[in-house]
Each structure stands twice: as C-alpha cells, then as structure tokens.
mmCIF file of C-alpha atoms and ligand atoms in Angstrom:
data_model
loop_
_atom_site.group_PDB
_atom_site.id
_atom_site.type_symbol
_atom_site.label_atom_id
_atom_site.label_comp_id
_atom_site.label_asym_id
_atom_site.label_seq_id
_atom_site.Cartn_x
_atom_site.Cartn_y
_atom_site.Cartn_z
ATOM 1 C CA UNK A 1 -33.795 -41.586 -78.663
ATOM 2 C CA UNK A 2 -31.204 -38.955 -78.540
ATOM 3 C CA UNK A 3 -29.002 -38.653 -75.490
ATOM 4 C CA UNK A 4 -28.817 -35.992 -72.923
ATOM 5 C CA UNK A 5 -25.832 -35.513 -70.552
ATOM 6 C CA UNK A 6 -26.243 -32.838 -67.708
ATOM 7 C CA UNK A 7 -22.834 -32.420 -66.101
ATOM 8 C CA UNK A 8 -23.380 -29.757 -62.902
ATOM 9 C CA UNK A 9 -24.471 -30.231 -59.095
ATOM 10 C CA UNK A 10 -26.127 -31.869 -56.798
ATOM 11 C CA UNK A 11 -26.708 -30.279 -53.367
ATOM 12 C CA UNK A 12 -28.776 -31.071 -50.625
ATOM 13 C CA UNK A 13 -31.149 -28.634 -50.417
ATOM 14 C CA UNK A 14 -32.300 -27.273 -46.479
ATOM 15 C CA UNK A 15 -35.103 -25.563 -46.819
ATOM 16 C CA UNK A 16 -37.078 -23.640 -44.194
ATOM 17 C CA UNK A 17 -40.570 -22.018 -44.819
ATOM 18 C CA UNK A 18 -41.992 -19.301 -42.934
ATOM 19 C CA UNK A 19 -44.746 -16.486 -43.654
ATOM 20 C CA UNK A 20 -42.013 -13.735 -44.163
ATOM 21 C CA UNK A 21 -37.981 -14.055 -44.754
ATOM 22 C CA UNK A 22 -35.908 -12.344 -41.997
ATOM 23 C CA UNK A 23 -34.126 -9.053 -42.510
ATOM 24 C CA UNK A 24 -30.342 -8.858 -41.510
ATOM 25 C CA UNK A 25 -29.417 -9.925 -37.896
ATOM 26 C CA UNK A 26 -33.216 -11.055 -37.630
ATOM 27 C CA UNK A 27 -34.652 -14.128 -36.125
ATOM 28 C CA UNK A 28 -38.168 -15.169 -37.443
ATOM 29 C CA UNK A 29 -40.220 -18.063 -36.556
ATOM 30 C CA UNK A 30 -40.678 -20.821 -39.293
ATOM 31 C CA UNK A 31 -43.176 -23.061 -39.741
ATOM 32 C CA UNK A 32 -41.561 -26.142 -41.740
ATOM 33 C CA UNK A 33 -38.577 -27.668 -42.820
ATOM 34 C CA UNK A 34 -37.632 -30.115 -45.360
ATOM 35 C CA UNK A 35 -33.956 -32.233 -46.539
ATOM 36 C CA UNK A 36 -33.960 -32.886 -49.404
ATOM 37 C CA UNK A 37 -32.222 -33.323 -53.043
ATOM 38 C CA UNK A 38 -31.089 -30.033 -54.903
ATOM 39 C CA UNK A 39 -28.150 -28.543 -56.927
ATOM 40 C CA UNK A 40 -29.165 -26.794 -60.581
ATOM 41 C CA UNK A 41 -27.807 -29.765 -62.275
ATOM 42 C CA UNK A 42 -29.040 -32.227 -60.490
ATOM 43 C CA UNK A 43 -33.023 -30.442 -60.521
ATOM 44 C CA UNK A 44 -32.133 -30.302 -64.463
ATOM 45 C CA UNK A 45 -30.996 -33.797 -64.971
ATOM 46 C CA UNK A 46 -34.289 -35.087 -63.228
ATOM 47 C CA UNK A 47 -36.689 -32.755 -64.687
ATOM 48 C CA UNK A 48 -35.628 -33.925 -67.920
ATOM 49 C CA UNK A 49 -35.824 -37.836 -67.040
ATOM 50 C CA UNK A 50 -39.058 -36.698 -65.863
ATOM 51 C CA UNK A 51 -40.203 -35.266 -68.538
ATOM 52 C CA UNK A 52 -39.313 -38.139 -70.697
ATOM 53 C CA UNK A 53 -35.350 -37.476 -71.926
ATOM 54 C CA UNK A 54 -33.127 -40.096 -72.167
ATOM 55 C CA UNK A 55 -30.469 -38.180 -69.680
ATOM 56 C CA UNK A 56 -27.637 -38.529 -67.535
ATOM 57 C CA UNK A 57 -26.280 -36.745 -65.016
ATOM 58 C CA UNK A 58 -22.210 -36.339 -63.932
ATOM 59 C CA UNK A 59 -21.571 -34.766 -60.775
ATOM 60 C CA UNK A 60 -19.740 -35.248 -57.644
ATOM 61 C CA UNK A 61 -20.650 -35.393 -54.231
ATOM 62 C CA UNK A 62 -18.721 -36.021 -50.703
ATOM 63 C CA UNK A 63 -17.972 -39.820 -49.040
ATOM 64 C CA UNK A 64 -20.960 -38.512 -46.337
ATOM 65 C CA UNK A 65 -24.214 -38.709 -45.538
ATOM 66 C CA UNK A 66 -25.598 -35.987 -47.217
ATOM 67 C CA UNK A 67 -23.786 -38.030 -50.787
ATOM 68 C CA UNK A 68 -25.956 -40.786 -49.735
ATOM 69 C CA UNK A 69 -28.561 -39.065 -50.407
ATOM 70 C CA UNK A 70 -28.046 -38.493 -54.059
ATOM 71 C CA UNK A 71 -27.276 -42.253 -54.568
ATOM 72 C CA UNK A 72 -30.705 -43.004 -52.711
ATOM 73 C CA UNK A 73 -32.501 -40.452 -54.918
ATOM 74 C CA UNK A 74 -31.604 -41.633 -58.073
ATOM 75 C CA UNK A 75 -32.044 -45.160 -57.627
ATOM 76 C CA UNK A 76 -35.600 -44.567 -56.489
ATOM 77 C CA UNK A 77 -35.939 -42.270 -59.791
ATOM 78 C CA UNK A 78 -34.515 -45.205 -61.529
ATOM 79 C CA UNK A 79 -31.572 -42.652 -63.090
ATOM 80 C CA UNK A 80 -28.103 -44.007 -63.207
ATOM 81 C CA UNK A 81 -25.226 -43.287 -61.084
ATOM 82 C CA UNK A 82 -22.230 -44.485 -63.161
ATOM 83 C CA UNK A 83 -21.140 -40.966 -63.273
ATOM 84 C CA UNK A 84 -21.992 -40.076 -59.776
ATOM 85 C CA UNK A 85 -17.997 -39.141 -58.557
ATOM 86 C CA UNK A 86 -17.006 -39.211 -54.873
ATOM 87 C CA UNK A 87 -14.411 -36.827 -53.095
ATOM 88 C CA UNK A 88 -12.750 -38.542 -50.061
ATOM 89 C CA UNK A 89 -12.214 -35.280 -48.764
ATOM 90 C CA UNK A 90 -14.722 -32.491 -49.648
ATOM 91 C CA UNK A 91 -17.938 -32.549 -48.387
ATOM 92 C CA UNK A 92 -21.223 -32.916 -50.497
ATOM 93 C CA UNK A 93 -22.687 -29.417 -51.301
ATOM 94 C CA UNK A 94 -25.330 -27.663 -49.686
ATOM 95 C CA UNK A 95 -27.995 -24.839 -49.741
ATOM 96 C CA UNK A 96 -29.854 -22.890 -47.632
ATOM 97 C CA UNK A 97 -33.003 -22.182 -48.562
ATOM 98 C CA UNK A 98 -35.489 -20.222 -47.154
ATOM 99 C CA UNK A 99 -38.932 -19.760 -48.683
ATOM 100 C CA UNK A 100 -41.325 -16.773 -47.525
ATOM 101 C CA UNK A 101 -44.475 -19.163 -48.060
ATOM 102 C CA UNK A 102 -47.367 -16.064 -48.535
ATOM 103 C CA UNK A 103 -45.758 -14.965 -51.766
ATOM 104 C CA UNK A 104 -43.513 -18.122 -52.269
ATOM 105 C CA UNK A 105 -40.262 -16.153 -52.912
ATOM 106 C CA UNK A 106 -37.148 -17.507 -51.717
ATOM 107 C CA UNK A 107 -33.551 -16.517 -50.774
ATOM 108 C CA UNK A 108 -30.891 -19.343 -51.574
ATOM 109 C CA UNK A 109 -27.225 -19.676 -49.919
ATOM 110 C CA UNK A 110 -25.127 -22.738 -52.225
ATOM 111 C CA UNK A 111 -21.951 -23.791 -51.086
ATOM 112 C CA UNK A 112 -21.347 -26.253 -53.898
ATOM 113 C CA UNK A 113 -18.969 -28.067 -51.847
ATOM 114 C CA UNK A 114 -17.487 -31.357 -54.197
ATOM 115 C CA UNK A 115 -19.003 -29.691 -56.982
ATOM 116 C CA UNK A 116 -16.539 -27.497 -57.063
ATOM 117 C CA UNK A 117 -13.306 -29.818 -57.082
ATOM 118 C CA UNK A 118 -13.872 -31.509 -60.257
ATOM 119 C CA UNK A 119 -10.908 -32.959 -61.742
ATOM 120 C CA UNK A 120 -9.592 -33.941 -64.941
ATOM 121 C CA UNK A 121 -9.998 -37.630 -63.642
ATOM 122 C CA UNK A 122 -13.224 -36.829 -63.290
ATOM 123 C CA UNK A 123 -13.832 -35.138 -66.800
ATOM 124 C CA UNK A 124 -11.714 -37.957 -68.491
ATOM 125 C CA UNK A 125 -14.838 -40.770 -66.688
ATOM 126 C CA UNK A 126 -17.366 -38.898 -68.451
ATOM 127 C CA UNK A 127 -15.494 -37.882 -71.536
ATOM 128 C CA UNK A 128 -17.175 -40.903 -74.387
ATOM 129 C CA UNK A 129 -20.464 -39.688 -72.635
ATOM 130 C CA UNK A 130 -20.032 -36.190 -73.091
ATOM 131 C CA UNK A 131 -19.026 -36.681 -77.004
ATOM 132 C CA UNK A 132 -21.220 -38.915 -77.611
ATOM 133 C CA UNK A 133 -24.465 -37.166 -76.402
ATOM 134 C CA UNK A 134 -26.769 -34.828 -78.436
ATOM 135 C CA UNK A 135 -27.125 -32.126 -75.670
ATOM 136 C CA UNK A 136 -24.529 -31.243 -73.082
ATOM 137 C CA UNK A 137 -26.223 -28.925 -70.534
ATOM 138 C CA UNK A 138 -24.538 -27.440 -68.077
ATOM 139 C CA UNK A 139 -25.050 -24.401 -64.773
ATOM 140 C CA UNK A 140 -22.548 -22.448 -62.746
ATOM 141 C CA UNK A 141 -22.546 -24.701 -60.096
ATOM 142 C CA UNK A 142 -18.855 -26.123 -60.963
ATOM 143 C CA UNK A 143 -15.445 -25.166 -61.142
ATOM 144 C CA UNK A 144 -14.801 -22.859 -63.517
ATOM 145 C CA UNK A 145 -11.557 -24.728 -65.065
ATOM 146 C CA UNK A 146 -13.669 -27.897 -65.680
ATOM 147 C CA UNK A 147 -16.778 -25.749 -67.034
ATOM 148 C CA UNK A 148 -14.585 -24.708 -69.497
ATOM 149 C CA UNK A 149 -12.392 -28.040 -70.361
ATOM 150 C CA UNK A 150 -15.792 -29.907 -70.714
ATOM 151 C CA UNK A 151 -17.202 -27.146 -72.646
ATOM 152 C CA UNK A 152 -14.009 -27.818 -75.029
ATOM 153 C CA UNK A 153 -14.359 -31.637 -75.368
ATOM 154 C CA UNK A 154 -18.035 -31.010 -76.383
ATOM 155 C CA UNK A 155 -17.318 -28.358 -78.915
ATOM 156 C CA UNK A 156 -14.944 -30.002 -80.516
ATOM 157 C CA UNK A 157 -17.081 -33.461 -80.515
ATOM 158 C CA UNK A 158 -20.180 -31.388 -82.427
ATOM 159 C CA UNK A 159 -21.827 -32.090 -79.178
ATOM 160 C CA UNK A 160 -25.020 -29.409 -78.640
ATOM 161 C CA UNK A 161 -23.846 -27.463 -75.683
ATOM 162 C CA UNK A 162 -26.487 -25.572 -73.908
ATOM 163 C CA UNK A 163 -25.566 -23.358 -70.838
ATOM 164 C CA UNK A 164 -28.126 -21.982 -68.330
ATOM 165 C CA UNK A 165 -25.388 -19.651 -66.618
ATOM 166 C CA UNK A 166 -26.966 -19.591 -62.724
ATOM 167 C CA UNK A 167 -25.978 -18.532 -60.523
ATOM 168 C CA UNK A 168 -24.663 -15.170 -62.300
ATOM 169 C CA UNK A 169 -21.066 -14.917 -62.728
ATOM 170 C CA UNK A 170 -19.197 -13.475 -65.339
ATOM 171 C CA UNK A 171 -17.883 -15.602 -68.648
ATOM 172 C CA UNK A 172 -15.294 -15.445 -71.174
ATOM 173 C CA UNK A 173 -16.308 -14.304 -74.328
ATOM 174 C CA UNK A 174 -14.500 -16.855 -75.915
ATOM 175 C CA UNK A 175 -16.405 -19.510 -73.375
ATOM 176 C CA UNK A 176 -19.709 -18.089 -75.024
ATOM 177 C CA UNK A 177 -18.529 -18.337 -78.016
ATOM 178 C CA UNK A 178 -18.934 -22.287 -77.633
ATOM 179 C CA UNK A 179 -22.558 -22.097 -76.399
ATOM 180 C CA UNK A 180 -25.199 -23.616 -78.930
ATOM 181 C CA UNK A 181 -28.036 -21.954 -76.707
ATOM 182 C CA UNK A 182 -28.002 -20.065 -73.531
ATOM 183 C CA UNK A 183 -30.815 -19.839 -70.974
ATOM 184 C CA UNK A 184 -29.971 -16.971 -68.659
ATOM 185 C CA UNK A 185 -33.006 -15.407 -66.392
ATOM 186 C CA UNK A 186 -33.212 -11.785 -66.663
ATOM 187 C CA UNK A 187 -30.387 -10.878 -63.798
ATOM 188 C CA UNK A 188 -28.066 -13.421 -65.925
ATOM 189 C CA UNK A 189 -28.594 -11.669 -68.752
ATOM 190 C CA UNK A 190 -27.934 -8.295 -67.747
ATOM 191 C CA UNK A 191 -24.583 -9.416 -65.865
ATOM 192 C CA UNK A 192 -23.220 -10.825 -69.020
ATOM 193 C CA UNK A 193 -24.518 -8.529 -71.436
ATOM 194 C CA UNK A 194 -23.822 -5.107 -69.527
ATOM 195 C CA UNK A 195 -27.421 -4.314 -70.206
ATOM 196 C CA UNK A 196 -30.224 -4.113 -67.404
ATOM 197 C CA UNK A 197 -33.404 -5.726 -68.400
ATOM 198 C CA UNK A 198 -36.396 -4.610 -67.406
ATOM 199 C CA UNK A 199 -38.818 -5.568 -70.194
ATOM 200 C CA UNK A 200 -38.707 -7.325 -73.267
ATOM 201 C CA UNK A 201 -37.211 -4.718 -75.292
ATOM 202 C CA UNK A 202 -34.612 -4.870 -72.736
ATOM 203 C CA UNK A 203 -33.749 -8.322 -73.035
ATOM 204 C CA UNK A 204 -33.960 -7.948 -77.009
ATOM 205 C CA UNK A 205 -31.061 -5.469 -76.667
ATOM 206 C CA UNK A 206 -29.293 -8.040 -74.218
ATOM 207 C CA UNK A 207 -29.871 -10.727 -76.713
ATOM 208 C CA UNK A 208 -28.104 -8.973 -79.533
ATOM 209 C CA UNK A 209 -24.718 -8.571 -77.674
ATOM 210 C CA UNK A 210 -24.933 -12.188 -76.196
ATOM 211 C CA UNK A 211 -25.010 -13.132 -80.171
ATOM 212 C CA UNK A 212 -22.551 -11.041 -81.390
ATOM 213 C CA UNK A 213 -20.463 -12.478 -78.411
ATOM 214 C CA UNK A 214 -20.921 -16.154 -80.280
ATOM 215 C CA UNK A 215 -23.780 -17.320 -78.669
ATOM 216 C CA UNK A 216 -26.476 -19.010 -81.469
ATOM 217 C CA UNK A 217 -29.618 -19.303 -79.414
ATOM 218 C CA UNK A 218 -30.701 -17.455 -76.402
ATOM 219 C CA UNK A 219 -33.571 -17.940 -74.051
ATOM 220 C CA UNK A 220 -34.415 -15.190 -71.471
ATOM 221 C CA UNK A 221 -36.941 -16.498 -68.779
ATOM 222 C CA UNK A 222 -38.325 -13.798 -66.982
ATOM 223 C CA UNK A 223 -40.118 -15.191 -64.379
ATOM 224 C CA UNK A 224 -44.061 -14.368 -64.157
ATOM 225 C CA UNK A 225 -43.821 -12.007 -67.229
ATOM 226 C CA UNK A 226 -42.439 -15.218 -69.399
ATOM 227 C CA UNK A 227 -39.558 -16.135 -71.623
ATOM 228 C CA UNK A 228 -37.868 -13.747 -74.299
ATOM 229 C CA UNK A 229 -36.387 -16.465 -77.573
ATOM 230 C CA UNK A 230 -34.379 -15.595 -80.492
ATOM 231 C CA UNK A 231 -32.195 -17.518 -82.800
ATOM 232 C CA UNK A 232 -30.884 -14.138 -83.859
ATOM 233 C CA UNK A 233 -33.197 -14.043 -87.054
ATOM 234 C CA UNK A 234 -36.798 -15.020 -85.447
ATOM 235 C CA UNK A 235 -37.713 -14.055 -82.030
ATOM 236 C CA UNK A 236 -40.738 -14.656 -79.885
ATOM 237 C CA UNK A 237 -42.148 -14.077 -76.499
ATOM 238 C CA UNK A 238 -43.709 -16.773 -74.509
ATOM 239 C CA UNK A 239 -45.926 -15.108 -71.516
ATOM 240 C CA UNK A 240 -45.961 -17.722 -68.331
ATOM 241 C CA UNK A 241 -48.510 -19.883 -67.877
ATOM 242 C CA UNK A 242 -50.520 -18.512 -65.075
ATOM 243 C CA UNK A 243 -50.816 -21.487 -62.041
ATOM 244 C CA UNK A 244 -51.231 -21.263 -58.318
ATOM 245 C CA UNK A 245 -47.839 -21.243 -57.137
ATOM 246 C CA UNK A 246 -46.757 -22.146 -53.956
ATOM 247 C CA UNK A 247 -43.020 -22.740 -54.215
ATOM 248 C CA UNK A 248 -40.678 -21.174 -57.461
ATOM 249 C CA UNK A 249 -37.622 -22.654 -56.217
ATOM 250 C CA UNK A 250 -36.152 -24.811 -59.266
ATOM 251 C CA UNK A 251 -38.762 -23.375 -61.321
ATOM 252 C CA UNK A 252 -35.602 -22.610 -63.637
ATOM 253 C CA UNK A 253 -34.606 -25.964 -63.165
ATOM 254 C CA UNK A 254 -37.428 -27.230 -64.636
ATOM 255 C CA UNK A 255 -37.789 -24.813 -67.522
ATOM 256 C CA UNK A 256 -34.636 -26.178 -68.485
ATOM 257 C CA UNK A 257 -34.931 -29.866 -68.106
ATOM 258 C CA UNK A 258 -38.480 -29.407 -70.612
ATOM 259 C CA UNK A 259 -36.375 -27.497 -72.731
ATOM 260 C CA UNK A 260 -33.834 -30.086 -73.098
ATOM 261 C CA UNK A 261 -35.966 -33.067 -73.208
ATOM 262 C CA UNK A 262 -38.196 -31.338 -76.781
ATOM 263 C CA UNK A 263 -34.871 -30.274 -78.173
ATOM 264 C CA UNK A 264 -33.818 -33.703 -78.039
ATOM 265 C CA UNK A 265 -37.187 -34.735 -79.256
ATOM 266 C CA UNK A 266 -36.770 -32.567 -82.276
ATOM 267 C CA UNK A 267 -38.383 -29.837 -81.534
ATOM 268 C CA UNK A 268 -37.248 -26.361 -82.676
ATOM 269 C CA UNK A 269 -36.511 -23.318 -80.224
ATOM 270 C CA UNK A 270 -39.630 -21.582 -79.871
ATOM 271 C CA UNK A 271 -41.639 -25.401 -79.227
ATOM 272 C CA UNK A 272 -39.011 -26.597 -77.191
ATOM 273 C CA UNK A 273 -38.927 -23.215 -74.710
ATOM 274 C CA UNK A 274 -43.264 -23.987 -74.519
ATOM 275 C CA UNK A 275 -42.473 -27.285 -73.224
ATOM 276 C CA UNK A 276 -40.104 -25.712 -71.048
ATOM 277 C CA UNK A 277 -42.799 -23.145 -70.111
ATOM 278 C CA UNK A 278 -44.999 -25.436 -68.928
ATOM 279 C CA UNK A 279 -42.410 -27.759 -67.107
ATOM 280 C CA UNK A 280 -41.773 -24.529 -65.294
ATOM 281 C CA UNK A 281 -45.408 -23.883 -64.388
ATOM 282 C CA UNK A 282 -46.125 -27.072 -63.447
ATOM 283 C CA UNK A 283 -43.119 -27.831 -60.903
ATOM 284 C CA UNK A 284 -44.310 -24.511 -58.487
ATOM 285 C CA UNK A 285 -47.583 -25.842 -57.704
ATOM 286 C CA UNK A 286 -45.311 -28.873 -55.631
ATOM 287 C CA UNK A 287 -43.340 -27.963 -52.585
ATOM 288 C CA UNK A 288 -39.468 -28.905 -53.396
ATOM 289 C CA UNK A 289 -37.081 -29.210 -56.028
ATOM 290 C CA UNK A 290 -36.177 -31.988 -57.586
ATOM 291 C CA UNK A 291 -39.130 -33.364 -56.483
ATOM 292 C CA UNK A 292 -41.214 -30.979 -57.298
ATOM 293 C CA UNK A 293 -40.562 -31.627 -61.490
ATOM 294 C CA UNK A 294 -43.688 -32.535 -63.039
ATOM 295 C CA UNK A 295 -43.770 -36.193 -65.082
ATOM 296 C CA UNK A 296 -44.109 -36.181 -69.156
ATOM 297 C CA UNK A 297 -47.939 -37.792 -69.017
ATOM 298 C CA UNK A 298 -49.308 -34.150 -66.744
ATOM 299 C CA UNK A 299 -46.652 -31.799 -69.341
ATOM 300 C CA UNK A 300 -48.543 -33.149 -72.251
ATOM 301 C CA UNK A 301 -51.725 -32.501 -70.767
ATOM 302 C CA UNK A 302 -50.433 -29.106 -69.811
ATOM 303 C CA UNK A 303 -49.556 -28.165 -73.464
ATOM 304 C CA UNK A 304 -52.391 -30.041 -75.201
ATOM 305 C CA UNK A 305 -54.232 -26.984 -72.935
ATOM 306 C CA UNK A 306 -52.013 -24.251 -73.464
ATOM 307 C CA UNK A 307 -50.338 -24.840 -76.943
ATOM 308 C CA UNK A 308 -52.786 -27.101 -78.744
ATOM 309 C CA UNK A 309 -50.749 -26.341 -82.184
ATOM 310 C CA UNK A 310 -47.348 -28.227 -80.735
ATOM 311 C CA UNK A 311 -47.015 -31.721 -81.931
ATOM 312 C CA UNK A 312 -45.510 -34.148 -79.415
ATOM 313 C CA UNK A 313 -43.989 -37.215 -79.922
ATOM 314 C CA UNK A 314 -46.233 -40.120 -77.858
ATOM 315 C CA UNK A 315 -43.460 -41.646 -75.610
ATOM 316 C CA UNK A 316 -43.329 -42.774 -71.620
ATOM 317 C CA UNK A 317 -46.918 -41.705 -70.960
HETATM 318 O O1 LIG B 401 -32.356 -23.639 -58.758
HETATM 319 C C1 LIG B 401 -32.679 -24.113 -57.481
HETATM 320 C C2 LIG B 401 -31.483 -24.775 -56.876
HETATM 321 O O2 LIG B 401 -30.479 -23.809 -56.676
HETATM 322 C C3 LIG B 401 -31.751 -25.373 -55.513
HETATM 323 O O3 LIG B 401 -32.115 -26.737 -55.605
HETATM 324 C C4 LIG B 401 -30.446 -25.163 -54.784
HETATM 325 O O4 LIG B 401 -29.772 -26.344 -54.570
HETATM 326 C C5 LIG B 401 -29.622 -24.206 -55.652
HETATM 327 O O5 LIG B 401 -28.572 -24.828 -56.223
#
C-alpha cells in the first residue's frame, strides 16, 4: 500500500453550539459544548486512516493536558505517534469554535500554538518519512519556514506534495511552484490567485493563474455548489452530494483525507476528488471533527450510490 504522510496540526478543538452566532460585543446563550480533537492536519491525517490510507501524521503539540489529548486520540484510533513532537515550552494549540446549529455554519478562532514552533530538529525526525512517502499533504496551520523546508525535502525526494492552503494566507510563487496538487476552497483561491470566485467560471479563471504559477493539479471545493478539478488539460465539476447536514466544520478536512487516501489507491484526479466528495458529505451529518470522518466500509457505500462507474479497490471493509 502506498504511504501517506500528513505533516500539519493538531488543536484541540472548543466548540460551543447555539441557535444563532453572536454579533460583536454580544453575549448569546448556547446550548452545548464539546472538547475535543481538531487542527486541519490532524482532521486530515484521520480522515484518511479512516477512510482506509496507510497514513501518518507529524505534528507537535505542548507537554500539557490538552497534548494528552492527541496521544489518547490516536491510540484509541490505533494511528501512530512516533512523530507526535513535544514543546517543553509552548502550549498545545487551540480553537474556538462556535457553531450556529439551525443552519450549521460556524466561525473558527486557531491559535496553532506548538504548531507553529516547528524546528529543524523536528523536520530532520520526520525527514526518511517524508521522502519516503507517496503523498506529503500539508495545511497552513504551521510555521511558514518549516512549510517551506519540508516542502523542499519532498520536492527534491519526488515525493507527491499536495497542499490544501487553509487557512488563507498568501504563498510564494516559487512555494507553488512545488505543489503536485492544490486544494484551496473558493476564498483560498481567490486570495492566491487575485481573482474573486463566485461561480465556476470564476474558479476556472483562478485555476489558470494558479497553473501558470507552477501548480499541476488544482481542486476548488466550493462548498454546497461542489468542487471545480482541472489538471490544466481536462477539467470537471463535481456538484456536492446533497445530505442532511448538521455540522460542516472539517468538512474540508475530510474532502481532503478521501482525496488522499484514492490518490494513493491509484485513482486519477477527477475519481479521487468523488471519493473526496463523498468523505466530505458524509462527515457533516456527525457532530465534531475528527470524529466526525466517516470509515472506508459507509464511503464505499456512499459512492457505490452516487458514482456507481468508480472502481474501488476492496480493502479494510
Ligand atoms: O477545518 C476545521 C479545523 O480548523 C478545526 O478542527 C479547527 O481545529 C481548525 O483548525
């Protein structure tokens, strides 16, 4: 089986529900709340075990309690922790999450916390893992200095890098350049392309100056209206699958860790973004993040449904 190695957060997610999210200065009245395990990389990294991938996950978290709960996590997931790193001094990252639970949006405050003191000591532990995997993906929830050194090991390796660039921030050309495949949502896309997106013909235009920046393959989602996927010579659309949702926090997440898991199945871009599609749409009818990511047996039913065209490999079911 071919290797996976995510190497972003973990977080621990705080999340509050109630039937509307305050305005500025406001005080509203929730009705839940729930600790539990977050961080884009860390969602990623699980929704691909999940899902079946044979994936890792680097990261680093505080000496607290909060780290604690990452190690607990992951043992219960049966995922291992040889490159979970601790900081003696920084604490283990954090978000804020509040979810309006009528129309299950959500706002999200990350302060990445370890995540974003990762040190060459820490790239050099993972460095035989991150050449010798098939896929590296990786988020914005890191420094930028070791985004970009690990990035460089990778390329240089042949190692698949694939970079879903949340939360927004601006990147190097030359950083893109080194990207096998990018997964941006629709705000992503616009920040780095200069192009606002509104509909697909919008993202198309995006697309084109993300690949004439370097990148090979890009994935748009676009939440409800569905994912926009070009290798720069084919493109398709992928509408969303409809579902009752109840919670789209890490529905990204999710999208991602499908997508990784059929690329490293073989799959090509347009399957592997349909069995991201319905990893996506199956992780917002659960409450939670990481929890929240669907397992490979209820994805395969999902696309035997939705796609019944897309072969599957039978594995872990
Ligand atoms: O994508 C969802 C994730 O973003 C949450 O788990 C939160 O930790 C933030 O990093």
């Amino acid at each position: 089986m071919k290797k996976i190695l995510v190497f972003g957060s973990f977080v621990v997610d705080l999340t509050s529900r109630a039937d509307r999210l305050p305005q500025p200065g406001e005080t509203v009245l929730g009705s839940s709340f729930k600790l539990g395990p977050g961080g884009k990389g860390s969602n990623q990294a699980v929704a691909a075990h999940r899902a079946g991938a044979d994936s890792i996950l680097a990261t680093k978290v505080g000496r607290d309690v909060f780290g604690q709960v990452a190690l607990d996590f992951y043992a219960a997931e049966g995922m291992p922790v040889d490159l979970i790193m601790r900081d003696d001094e920084v604490p283990t990252g954090t978000a804020l999450i509040m979810v309006n639970e009528r129309e299950g949006q959500n706002m999200i405050l990350v302060v990445i916390g370890a995540c974003g003191n990762i040190n060459d000591e820490d790239i050099r532990r993972a460095e035989a893992q991150i050449r010798g995997a098939d896929i590296l993906m990786l988020q914005l929830e890191i420094n930028q200095d070791a985004l970009e050194k690990i990035i460089d090991i990778a390329h240089q390796a042949g190692t698949r890098v694939v970079l879903n660039p949340a939360p927004a921030r601006h990147l190097p050309p030359a950083l893109l350049a080194k990207v096998d495949t990018l997964t941006p949502n629709e705000t992503e896309a616009a920040l780095l392309s200069g192009v606002p997106i509104k509909s697909f013909d919008d993202a198309k235009k995006a697309a084109r100056v993300l690949l004439d920046m370097g990148v090979r393959n890009l994935v748009i989602t676009m939440g409800s209206m569905g994912a926009y996927v070009t290798d720069g010579t084919r493109e398709e659309v992928i509408p969303s699958i409809k579902v009752e949702a109840i919670d789209t926090t890490g529905a990204g997440d999710a999208f991602n860790g499908g997508f990784i898991t059929a690329l490293s199945e073989g799959m090509d871009l347009f399957d592997a973004a349909r069995f991201g599609n319905a990893t996506g749409a199956l992780s917002v009818t659960k409450l939670g993040t990481a929890p929240a990511m669907p397992h490979r047996a209820d994805i395969v039913a999902m696309c035997a449904r939705e796609y019944p065209d897309l072969i599957i490999k039978t594995r872990k079911e």
